[in-house]
Structure formats: structure tokens, C-alpha cells
Amino acid sequence: GAGVSQSPSNKVTEKGKDVELRCDPISGHTALYWYRQRLGQGLEFLIYFQGNSAPDKSGLPSDRFSAERTGESVSTLTIQRTQQEDSAVYLCASSYMLPGQPSNSPLHFGNGTRLTVT
Amino acid sequence: QKEVEQNSGPLSVPEGAIASLNCTYSDRGSQSFFWYRQYSGKSPELIMFIYSNGDKEDGRFTAQLNKASQYVSLLIRDSQPSDSATYLCAVNGAAGGATNKLIFGTGTLLAVQP
């Protein structure tokens, strides 16, 4: 597809369950970002990938959160033992970025996954 | 101090007026600056980016950057009701650093009154 694709678009889960969110970036984009946006709040950085390595995962809120990426393709964000405070929209974005160079390529966002933990 | 700060608003302007949105950042080594627009319930979309000090114009939008003051702004001329949205300022990490993460401000809600 032409844009960043995220699935599922909506996910309702019970507290304590694990969830997996998927992001398919724009073809050829080397960098991939995950952000979290709680209702009425700004975008909270979680992690970014350059290729399949994660130079910065400083935003992951706890060890319940993990992410991986296969090459310069699909990424999955996994939340284990979900809590109600995990409820938010999880946004994925991709951009073309050369390693070691400052990011001057705009991010292209997917439509997000709205996660509700009951 | 937050890394990227914006006034949350709402900023209310009449139709046809100039809307001025402001953003300050803490990392003096930041290289790239972006403005995104986010409609309620939608994902952010890029409005403009700026890398050099001074003004950059694109249609009704002008981005202004002052690295010495660590300040970036967005002016919207001839504001329209369709411009009503939250405007997010985003700043990248310093060059040569281990990270290129893009940090977003919390956004300014703009309301253009018809």
C-alpha cells in the first residue's frame, strides 16, 4: 500500500492479557517509530528503529512493553499483562533516514491502533 | 523542563485572521523542526518543516525558526474554520547523537471562529 498500515484498528482486551500491535511501514522507509497518545494528550515517544535495530527504546514505559522489527519491514509492539493505564492510541510512523544523520525526513503516520483495556 | 513546550490553548481566532502558534525546545543541538496538524480522532499530518534560521513560507503557512532563542513558530494567514485542529510541534535529536527520535510537544488547539 501507499501509506503506513496498522492493525488492528481497534483492540479491546481484558486486564492481564497480552496484546500485539502491528505496523507495516511505507516501502523503502528505513526508520520506524512507535508513539502512544492517551486521550486528550500529546504524542509520547516509545521506541524507534533504524532498520531492524532499535537505537533508542528509552520511551518504553516498563518491561511489559517490547517491540521488534524484521529488516526494514513490519514491526510489532507487544504489551504483556496489560493494565488499564495502557489504554491509548498507539501510533506508528515511518520515514527515510540515513544512519548517523539527523532526521530531516518527515514522519508519515498510520491511522493508529486504539487499545482499550477493561 | 519539558523537551518541547507548547501552550495547550485553546487559541481562538476569527476567520480571516492570522493565527500564531509557538513552540520552545530545550535541546540546543536540535537540527530539524516540524509542524504537524491533528484533527480530532485522526493521525497527525505534516504541515511544514524547517531546518535553518529564518522564515519559510508555504501558501498560507509560514514557519519561523530562531535557534539562538530555541524557538519555532507557525503562522497561519487567512485562517479558515477548516484550520481548526491541534497543531503539534516536533523536534529531532542533535546530529551525531545516538538517537534520532522525534519529540513532540503536547500541541496547541486552534479554533477558528466563522
PDB file of C-alpha atoms in Angstrom:
ATOM      1  CA  GLY A   1       0.000   0.000   0.000  1.00  0.00           C
ATOM      2  CA  ALA A   2       0.993   3.634  -0.307  1.00  0.00           C
ATOM      3  CA  GLY A   3       0.820   4.538   3.366  1.00  0.00           C
ATOM      4  CA  VAL A   4       1.686   3.217   6.799  1.00  0.00           C
ATOM      5  CA  SER A   5      -0.673   0.424   7.711  1.00  0.00           C
ATOM      6  CA  GLN A   6      -1.516  -0.534  11.285  1.00  0.00           C
ATOM      7  CA  SER A   7      -3.573  -3.423  12.579  1.00  0.00           C
ATOM      8  CA  PRO A   8      -5.847  -3.946  14.291  1.00  0.00           C
ATOM      9  CA  SER A   9      -7.515  -0.549  14.149  1.00  0.00           C
ATOM     10  CA  ASN A  10      -9.270  -1.262  17.427  1.00  0.00           C
ATOM     11  CA  LYS A  11      -8.473  -3.728  20.185  1.00  0.00           C
ATOM     12  CA  VAL A  12     -10.409  -4.344  23.373  1.00  0.00           C
ATOM     13  CA  THR A  13      -8.721  -6.646  25.844  1.00  0.00           C
ATOM     14  CA  GLU A  14      -9.088  -7.691  29.437  1.00  0.00           C
ATOM     15  CA  LYS A  15      -6.633  -6.559  32.050  1.00  0.00           C
ATOM     16  CA  GLY A  16      -3.771  -9.019  32.331  1.00  0.00           C
ATOM     17  CA  LYS A  17      -3.917 -10.253  28.738  1.00  0.00           C
ATOM     18  CA  ASP A  18      -1.110  -9.799  26.224  1.00  0.00           C
ATOM     19  CA  VAL A  19      -1.643  -7.825  23.016  1.00  0.00           C
ATOM     20  CA  GLU A  20       0.339  -7.490  19.814  1.00  0.00           C
ATOM     21  CA  LEU A  21       0.090  -4.458  17.570  1.00  0.00           C
ATOM     22  CA  ARG A  22       1.380  -4.493  14.028  1.00  0.00           C
ATOM     23  CA  CYS A  23       2.815  -1.790  11.793  1.00  0.00           C
ATOM     24  CA  ASP A  24       3.649  -2.080   8.109  1.00  0.00           C
ATOM     25  CA  PRO A  25       5.716   0.972   7.073  1.00  0.00           C
ATOM     26  CA  ILE A  26       5.984   2.652   3.699  1.00  0.00           C
ATOM     27  CA  SER A  27       8.190   0.603   1.404  1.00  0.00           C
ATOM     28  CA  GLY A  28      11.776   1.868   1.435  1.00  0.00           C
ATOM     29  CA  HIS A  29      11.450   3.754   4.699  1.00  0.00           C
ATOM     30  CA  THR A  30      14.379   2.890   6.895  1.00  0.00           C
ATOM     31  CA  ALA A  31      13.155   4.372  10.160  1.00  0.00           C
ATOM     32  CA  LEU A  32      10.088   3.305  12.090  1.00  0.00           C
ATOM     33  CA  TYR A  33       8.683   4.925  15.215  1.00  0.00           C
ATOM     34  CA  TRP A  34       6.104   3.954  17.823  1.00  0.00           C
ATOM     35  CA  TYR A  35       4.249   6.592  19.804  1.00  0.00           C
ATOM     36  CA  ARG A  36       1.462   6.410  22.362  1.00  0.00           C
ATOM     37  CA  GLN A  37      -1.273   9.014  22.640  1.00  0.00           C
ATOM     38  CA  ARG A  38      -3.610   8.939  25.599  1.00  0.00           C
ATOM     39  CA  LEU A  39      -6.971  10.656  25.283  1.00  0.00           C
ATOM     40  CA  GLY A  40      -6.503  14.418  25.082  1.00  0.00           C
ATOM     41  CA  GLN A  41      -2.747  14.133  25.462  1.00  0.00           C
ATOM     42  CA  GLY A  42       0.278  14.628  23.232  1.00  0.00           C
ATOM     43  CA  LEU A  43       2.380  12.012  21.480  1.00  0.00           C
ATOM     44  CA  GLU A  44       4.600  10.039  23.837  1.00  0.00           C
ATOM     45  CA  PHE A  45       7.701   8.550  22.196  1.00  0.00           C
ATOM     46  CA  LEU A  46       8.130   4.833  22.825  1.00  0.00           C
ATOM     47  CA  ILE A  47      10.835   3.455  20.536  1.00  0.00           C
ATOM     48  CA  TYR A  48      12.370   3.937  17.124  1.00  0.00           C
ATOM     49  CA  PHE A  49      14.048   1.528  14.720  1.00  0.00           C
ATOM     50  CA  GLN A  50      16.729   2.176  12.155  1.00  0.00           C
ATOM     51  CA  GLY A  51      16.496  -0.917  10.021  1.00  0.00           C
ATOM     52  CA  ASN A  52      15.918  -3.772  12.435  1.00  0.00           C
ATOM     53  CA  SER A  53      17.916  -2.304  15.304  1.00  0.00           C
ATOM     54  CA  ALA A  54      16.496  -0.008  17.966  1.00  0.00           C
ATOM     55  CA  PRO A  55      18.963   2.810  18.774  1.00  0.00           C
ATOM     56  CA  ASP A  56      16.522   4.357  21.201  1.00  0.00           C
ATOM     57  CA  LYS A  57      13.995   2.465  23.264  1.00  0.00           C
ATOM     58  CA  SER A  58      14.070   4.927  26.125  1.00  0.00           C
ATOM     59  CA  GLY A  59      10.357   5.651  25.900  1.00  0.00           C
ATOM     60  CA  LEU A  60       9.126   2.133  26.625  1.00  0.00           C
ATOM     61  CA  PRO A  61       7.251   2.622  29.916  1.00  0.00           C
ATOM     62  CA  SER A  62       8.058  -0.724  31.512  1.00  0.00           C
ATOM     63  CA  ASP A  63       9.428  -4.161  30.827  1.00  0.00           C
ATOM     64  CA  ARG A  64       5.914  -5.223  29.869  1.00  0.00           C
ATOM     65  CA  PHE A  65       6.478  -3.368  26.591  1.00  0.00           C
ATOM     66  CA  SER A  66       8.672  -4.729  23.830  1.00  0.00           C
ATOM     67  CA  ALA A  67       8.999  -4.223  20.098  1.00  0.00           C
ATOM     68  CA  GLU A  68      10.770  -5.830  17.218  1.00  0.00           C
ATOM     69  CA  ARG A  69      11.211  -5.202  13.538  1.00  0.00           C
ATOM     70  CA  THR A  70      12.048  -7.534  10.701  1.00  0.00           C
ATOM     71  CA  GLY A  71      14.605  -5.883   8.427  1.00  0.00           C
ATOM     72  CA  GLU A  72      13.162  -2.658   7.066  1.00  0.00           C
ATOM     73  CA  SER A  73       9.677  -4.081   7.129  1.00  0.00           C
ATOM     74  CA  VAL A  74       6.961  -4.950   9.602  1.00  0.00           C
ATOM     75  CA  SER A  75       7.217  -4.062  13.272  1.00  0.00           C
ATOM     76  CA  THR A  76       5.246  -5.457  16.186  1.00  0.00           C
ATOM     77  CA  LEU A  77       4.705  -3.806  19.549  1.00  0.00           C
ATOM     78  CA  THR A  78       3.847  -6.267  22.291  1.00  0.00           C
ATOM     79  CA  ILE A  79       2.317  -5.348  25.617  1.00  0.00           C
ATOM     80  CA  GLN A  80       2.288  -8.113  28.203  1.00  0.00           C
ATOM     81  CA  ARG A  81      -0.082  -8.311  31.162  1.00  0.00           C
ATOM     82  CA  THR A  82      -1.989  -5.229  30.023  1.00  0.00           C
ATOM     83  CA  GLN A  83      -3.120  -2.672  32.566  1.00  0.00           C
ATOM     84  CA  GLN A  84      -5.900  -0.103  32.308  1.00  0.00           C
ATOM     85  CA  GLU A  85      -3.336   2.707  32.053  1.00  0.00           C
ATOM     86  CA  ASP A  86      -2.143   1.118  28.795  1.00  0.00           C
ATOM     87  CA  SER A  87      -5.381   2.242  27.165  1.00  0.00           C
ATOM     88  CA  ALA A  88      -4.432   4.692  24.404  1.00  0.00           C
ATOM     89  CA  VAL A  89      -3.996   5.066  20.674  1.00  0.00           C
ATOM     90  CA  TYR A  90      -0.712   3.533  19.548  1.00  0.00           C
ATOM     91  CA  LEU A  91       0.658   5.319  16.502  1.00  0.00           C
ATOM     92  CA  CYS A  92       3.304   4.021  14.155  1.00  0.00           C
ATOM     93  CA  ALA A  93       5.217   6.243  11.776  1.00  0.00           C
ATOM     94  CA  SER A  94       7.946   5.699   9.222  1.00  0.00           C
ATOM     95  CA  SER A  95      10.448   7.880   7.433  1.00  0.00           C
ATOM     96  CA  TYR A  96      13.515   7.646   5.248  1.00  0.00           C
ATOM     97  CA  MET A  97      16.598   8.305   7.342  1.00  0.00           C
ATOM     98  CA  LEU A  98      20.287   7.726   6.744  1.00  0.00           C
ATOM     99  CA  PRO A  99      22.078   6.118   9.713  1.00  0.00           C
ATOM    100  CA  GLY A 100      24.062   8.572  11.778  1.00  0.00           C
ATOM    101  CA  GLN A 101      22.466  11.577  10.153  1.00  0.00           C
ATOM    102  CA  PRO A 102      19.956  13.889  11.809  1.00  0.00           C
ATOM    103  CA  SER A 103      16.410  13.148  10.953  1.00  0.00           C
ATOM    104  CA  ASN A 104      15.253  15.661   8.376  1.00  0.00           C
ATOM    105  CA  SER A 105      12.720  13.426   6.713  1.00  0.00           C
ATOM    106  CA  PRO A 106       9.145  13.922   7.867  1.00  0.00           C
ATOM    107  CA  LEU A 107       7.304  11.139   9.589  1.00  0.00           C
ATOM    108  CA  HIS A 108       4.341   9.531   7.894  1.00  0.00           C
ATOM    109  CA  PHE A 109       1.819   8.218  10.379  1.00  0.00           C
ATOM    110  CA  GLY A 110      -0.534   5.265  10.245  1.00  0.00           C
ATOM    111  CA  ASN A 111      -4.114   5.521  11.455  1.00  0.00           C
ATOM    112  CA  GLY A 112      -3.206   4.016  14.812  1.00  0.00           C
ATOM    113  CA  THR A 113      -4.490   1.184  16.947  1.00  0.00           C
ATOM    114  CA  ARG A 114      -6.952   2.184  19.632  1.00  0.00           C
ATOM    115  CA  LEU A 115      -6.315  -0.092  22.609  1.00  0.00           C
ATOM    116  CA  THR A 116      -8.875  -0.345  25.376  1.00  0.00           C
ATOM    117  CA  VAL A 117      -8.046  -2.398  28.460  1.00  0.00           C
ATOM    118  CA  THR A 118     -11.117  -3.285  30.522  1.00  0.00           C
TER     119      THR A 118
ATOM    120  CA  GLN B   1      11.717  21.341  31.848  1.00  0.00           C
ATOM    121  CA  LYS B   2       9.865  19.556  29.054  1.00  0.00           C
ATOM    122  CA  GLU B   3      11.891  18.916  25.921  1.00  0.00           C
ATOM    123  CA  VAL B   4       9.307  20.589  23.665  1.00  0.00           C
ATOM    124  CA  GLU B   5       6.806  23.044  25.092  1.00  0.00           C
ATOM    125  CA  GLN B   6       3.655  24.469  23.598  1.00  0.00           C
ATOM    126  CA  ASN B   7       0.757  26.428  25.007  1.00  0.00           C
ATOM    127  CA  SER B   8      -2.159  23.985  25.097  1.00  0.00           C
ATOM    128  CA  GLY B   9      -4.688  26.687  24.197  1.00  0.00           C
ATOM    129  CA  PRO B  10      -7.333  26.802  23.009  1.00  0.00           C
ATOM    130  CA  LEU B  11      -6.238  29.614  20.744  1.00  0.00           C
ATOM    131  CA  SER B  12      -9.321  31.220  19.296  1.00  0.00           C
ATOM    132  CA  VAL B  13      -9.086  33.473  16.242  1.00  0.00           C
ATOM    133  CA  PRO B  14     -11.752  34.870  13.913  1.00  0.00           C
ATOM    134  CA  GLU B  15     -11.970  33.661  10.340  1.00  0.00           C
ATOM    135  CA  GLY B  16      -9.554  35.544   8.108  1.00  0.00           C
ATOM    136  CA  ALA B  17      -7.175  36.489  10.926  1.00  0.00           C
ATOM    137  CA  ILE B  18      -3.591  35.376  11.447  1.00  0.00           C
ATOM    138  CA  ALA B  19      -3.077  32.519  13.913  1.00  0.00           C
ATOM    139  CA  SER B  20       0.306  32.409  15.646  1.00  0.00           C
ATOM    140  CA  LEU B  21       1.425  29.152  17.231  1.00  0.00           C
ATOM    141  CA  ASN B  22       4.576  28.979  19.316  1.00  0.00           C
ATOM    142  CA  CYS B  23       6.959  26.282  20.464  1.00  0.00           C
ATOM    143  CA  THR B  24      10.159  26.231  22.527  1.00  0.00           C
ATOM    144  CA  TYR B  25      12.637  23.379  22.841  1.00  0.00           C
ATOM    145  CA  SER B  26      15.377  22.511  25.288  1.00  0.00           C
ATOM    146  CA  ASP B  27      17.992  20.665  23.191  1.00  0.00           C
ATOM    147  CA  ARG B  28      20.222  23.374  21.737  1.00  0.00           C
ATOM    148  CA  GLY B  29      21.709  20.868  19.288  1.00  0.00           C
ATOM    149  CA  SER B  30      18.379  20.082  17.629  1.00  0.00           C
ATOM    150  CA  GLN B  31      18.567  20.195  13.873  1.00  0.00           C
ATOM    151  CA  SER B  32      15.127  19.693  12.388  1.00  0.00           C
ATOM    152  CA  PHE B  33      11.751  21.121  13.304  1.00  0.00           C
ATOM    153  CA  PHE B  34       8.331  20.064  12.143  1.00  0.00           C
ATOM    154  CA  TRP B  35       4.752  21.223  12.467  1.00  0.00           C
ATOM    155  CA  TYR B  36       2.003  18.625  12.306  1.00  0.00           C
ATOM    156  CA  ARG B  37      -1.758  19.132  12.299  1.00  0.00           C
ATOM    157  CA  GLN B  38      -4.019  16.653  14.044  1.00  0.00           C
ATOM    158  CA  TYR B  39      -7.775  16.683  13.645  1.00  0.00           C
ATOM    159  CA  SER B  40      -9.775  15.127  16.459  1.00  0.00           C
ATOM    160  CA  GLY B  41      -9.680  11.339  16.214  1.00  0.00           C
ATOM    161  CA  LYS B  42      -7.194  11.377  13.332  1.00  0.00           C
ATOM    162  CA  SER B  43      -3.469  10.840  12.968  1.00  0.00           C
ATOM    163  CA  PRO B  44      -1.027  13.736  12.691  1.00  0.00           C
ATOM    164  CA  GLU B  45      -0.254  15.040   9.218  1.00  0.00           C
ATOM    165  CA  LEU B  46       2.766  17.100   8.232  1.00  0.00           C
ATOM    166  CA  ILE B  47       2.202  20.812   7.624  1.00  0.00           C
ATOM    167  CA  MET B  48       5.740  22.162   7.341  1.00  0.00           C
ATOM    168  CA  PHE B  49       9.346  21.520   8.266  1.00  0.00           C
ATOM    169  CA  ILE B  50      12.218  23.947   8.768  1.00  0.00           C
ATOM    170  CA  TYR B  51      15.939  23.404   9.306  1.00  0.00           C
ATOM    171  CA  SER B  52      17.520  26.866   9.006  1.00  0.00           C
ATOM    172  CA  ASN B  53      17.097  30.062  10.964  1.00  0.00           C
ATOM    173  CA  GLY B  54      14.605  32.478   9.499  1.00  0.00           C
ATOM    174  CA  ASP B  55      11.259  32.149   7.773  1.00  0.00           C
ATOM    175  CA  LYS B  56       9.927  29.526   5.431  1.00  0.00           C
ATOM    176  CA  GLU B  57       6.677  30.136   3.601  1.00  0.00           C
ATOM    177  CA  ASP B  58       4.304  27.617   2.015  1.00  0.00           C
ATOM    178  CA  GLY B  59       0.983  29.017   0.902  1.00  0.00           C
ATOM    179  CA  ARG B  60      -0.878  30.378   3.911  1.00  0.00           C
ATOM    180  CA  PHE B  61       1.659  28.865   6.308  1.00  0.00           C
ATOM    181  CA  THR B  62       4.936  30.390   7.500  1.00  0.00           C
ATOM    182  CA  ALA B  63       7.339  28.627   9.822  1.00  0.00           C
ATOM    183  CA  GLN B  64       9.836  30.711  11.754  1.00  0.00           C
ATOM    184  CA  LEU B  65      12.946  29.349  13.457  1.00  0.00           C
ATOM    185  CA  ASN B  66      15.284  31.072  15.896  1.00  0.00           C
ATOM    186  CA  LYS B  67      17.897  28.598  17.121  1.00  0.00           C
ATOM    187  CA  ALA B  68      19.577  31.132  19.417  1.00  0.00           C
ATOM    188  CA  SER B  69      16.318  31.536  21.308  1.00  0.00           C
ATOM    189  CA  GLN B  70      15.357  27.872  20.827  1.00  0.00           C
ATOM    190  CA  TYR B  71      12.044  28.966  19.442  1.00  0.00           C
ATOM    191  CA  VAL B  72       9.969  27.878  16.464  1.00  0.00           C
ATOM    192  CA  SER B  73       6.609  29.232  15.410  1.00  0.00           C
ATOM    193  CA  LEU B  74       3.903  28.671  12.822  1.00  0.00           C
ATOM    194  CA  LEU B  75       1.828  31.469  11.350  1.00  0.00           C
ATOM    195  CA  ILE B  76      -1.407  30.703   9.534  1.00  0.00           C
ATOM    196  CA  ARG B  77      -2.666  33.577   7.409  1.00  0.00           C
ATOM    197  CA  ASP B  78      -6.307  33.998   6.399  1.00  0.00           C
ATOM    198  CA  SER B  79      -7.366  31.380   8.955  1.00  0.00           C
ATOM    199  CA  GLN B  80     -10.285  29.195   7.928  1.00  0.00           C
ATOM    200  CA  PRO B  81     -12.674  27.130  10.080  1.00  0.00           C
ATOM    201  CA  SER B  82     -11.123  24.056   8.438  1.00  0.00           C
ATOM    202  CA  ASP B  83      -7.815  25.002  10.093  1.00  0.00           C
ATOM    203  CA  SER B  84      -9.374  24.216  13.483  1.00  0.00           C
ATOM    204  CA  ALA B  85      -7.260  21.375  14.858  1.00  0.00           C
ATOM    205  CA  THR B  86      -4.444  20.640  17.269  1.00  0.00           C
ATOM    206  CA  TYR B  87      -1.041  21.755  15.994  1.00  0.00           C
ATOM    207  CA  LEU B  88       1.918  19.704  17.151  1.00  0.00           C
ATOM    208  CA  CYS B  89       5.485  20.958  17.194  1.00  0.00           C
ATOM    209  CA  ALA B  90       8.140  18.241  16.793  1.00  0.00           C
ATOM    210  CA  VAL B  91      11.897  18.476  17.227  1.00  0.00           C
ATOM    211  CA  ASN B  92      14.567  15.924  16.385  1.00  0.00           C
ATOM    212  CA  GLY B  93      17.635  14.934  18.367  1.00  0.00           C
ATOM    213  CA  ALA B  94      21.065  16.518  17.905  1.00  0.00           C
ATOM    214  CA  ALA B  95      23.263  15.491  14.998  1.00  0.00           C
ATOM    215  CA  GLY B  96      25.716  12.699  15.697  1.00  0.00           C
ATOM    216  CA  GLY B  97      23.832  11.565  18.716  1.00  0.00           C
ATOM    217  CA  ALA B  98      22.844   8.003  19.340  1.00  0.00           C
ATOM    218  CA  THR B  99      19.245   8.794  18.745  1.00  0.00           C
ATOM    219  CA  ASN B 100      17.180  10.441  16.081  1.00  0.00           C
ATOM    220  CA  LYS B 101      13.933  10.289  17.959  1.00  0.00           C
ATOM    221  CA  LEU B 102      11.402  12.961  17.167  1.00  0.00           C
ATOM    222  CA  ILE B 103       9.976  14.587  20.281  1.00  0.00           C
ATOM    223  CA  PHE B 104       6.527  16.134  20.122  1.00  0.00           C
ATOM    224  CA  GLY B 105       5.031  18.909  22.161  1.00  0.00           C
ATOM    225  CA  THR B 106       1.591  18.396  23.658  1.00  0.00           C
ATOM    226  CA  GLY B 107       0.037  20.535  20.952  1.00  0.00           C
ATOM    227  CA  THR B 108      -1.951  23.768  20.725  1.00  0.00           C
ATOM    228  CA  LEU B 109      -5.647  23.569  19.999  1.00  0.00           C
ATOM    229  CA  LEU B 110      -6.637  26.166  17.411  1.00  0.00           C
ATOM    230  CA  ALA B 111     -10.266  27.189  16.998  1.00  0.00           C
ATOM    231  CA  VAL B 112     -11.130  29.420  14.048  1.00  0.00           C
ATOM    232  CA  GLN B 113     -14.466  31.134  14.581  1.00  0.00           C
ATOM    233  CA  PRO B 114     -16.594  31.700  11.454  1.00  0.00           C
TER     234      PRO B 114
END
